[in-house]
Amino acid sequence: MHVLATAGHVDHGKSALVRALTGREPDRWAEEQRRGLTLDLGFAWTDLDDGAGGAERVALVDVPGHERFVPTMLAGVGPVPAVLLVVAADGGWMPQSQEHLDALDALGVRSGLVVVSRADLVDATGAAATAADVAQRLVGTSLEGSPSVVVSARTGAGTEALRAAVVRLVRGLPPADPGAPPRLWLDRSFTIRGAGTVVTGTLPEGVLRTGDELEAVTPDGERRSVRVRGLQSLEEPRPEVAGPARVAVNLRGASAGDVPRGSALLAPGSARLTSEVDVVLTGAVRARALADDGQ
């Protein structure tokens, strides 16, 4: 399995592209579907034909684009190795396009695909101009040189090219290390009657197994020992899950409130906590900071 995330400005068609790729609805809440606005993280997956008799299983984390939901976006993209950066052909580069790019650059996401969406609303020249503008804006960032594809989710134009581009993207990703200590950043935490606490997240590498003893660490630095009661990946029960993967973990030893979004499940003793960090600004973020300081 490979795990990708979307990124981009609100109403640029990220969820529509996920539907076109997977045939699944990423917006989980009725309010999201009624308003046509993603408010929380969405999830979908599919098997993409490589055109040579093989297939790649790809899970997608669909993030909200509104400026109010940047923390939610960060929870979705943080552990994901590659991204679909979506920019509407008729809207072009917008504030959250830049904000999401800054976040991806800071996180060191180095693999991506630029998707010029809503291509049915402009002519071919306009779509090409948007793609060229985005390519220029990526210069000096971790996503510099990312390929692009022009798509209309409404008409279906370009969707086959999108599928092929995603297959090329995931096949170019470095392999995960199955021997690495597991580290699962949590993007959801809830309670299921009869099962108890369930958390979900993207496992970049390592292996989780039923019965594992793990350490849960909250954003506030609180630690507690927990045990893996059960595992699911893509709605299928599994005795173990190897990264990269989307995974749901049924936990023993913590309530949903004990392990909120932003917490992590770690191999015991594999991480140190600190209250101080050194921050080095790089790329476009550094350039803008220097400009603001008049340097």
PDB file of C-alpha atoms in Angstrom, residues 184-185 200-204 245-247:
ATOM      1  CA  LEU A 184       1.747   6.118  14.417  1.00  0.00           C
ATOM      2  CA  TRP A 185       0.612   9.751  14.496  1.00  0.00           C
ATOM      3  CA  THR A 200      -6.471   5.862  13.253  1.00  0.00           C
ATOM      4  CA  GLY A 201      -3.433   7.223  11.475  1.00  0.00           C
ATOM      5  CA  THR A 202      -0.836   6.737   8.775  1.00  0.00           C
ATOM      6  CA  LEU A 203       1.948   4.289   9.622  1.00  0.00           C
ATOM      7  CA  PRO A 204       5.008   5.380   7.590  1.00  0.00           C
ATOM      8  CA  ALA A 245      -0.397   1.962   5.500  1.00  0.00           C
ATOM      9  CA  ARG A 246      -3.557   3.466   6.832  1.00  0.00           C
ATOM     10  CA  VAL A 247      -4.386   1.666  10.045  1.00  0.00           C
TER      11      VAL A 247
END
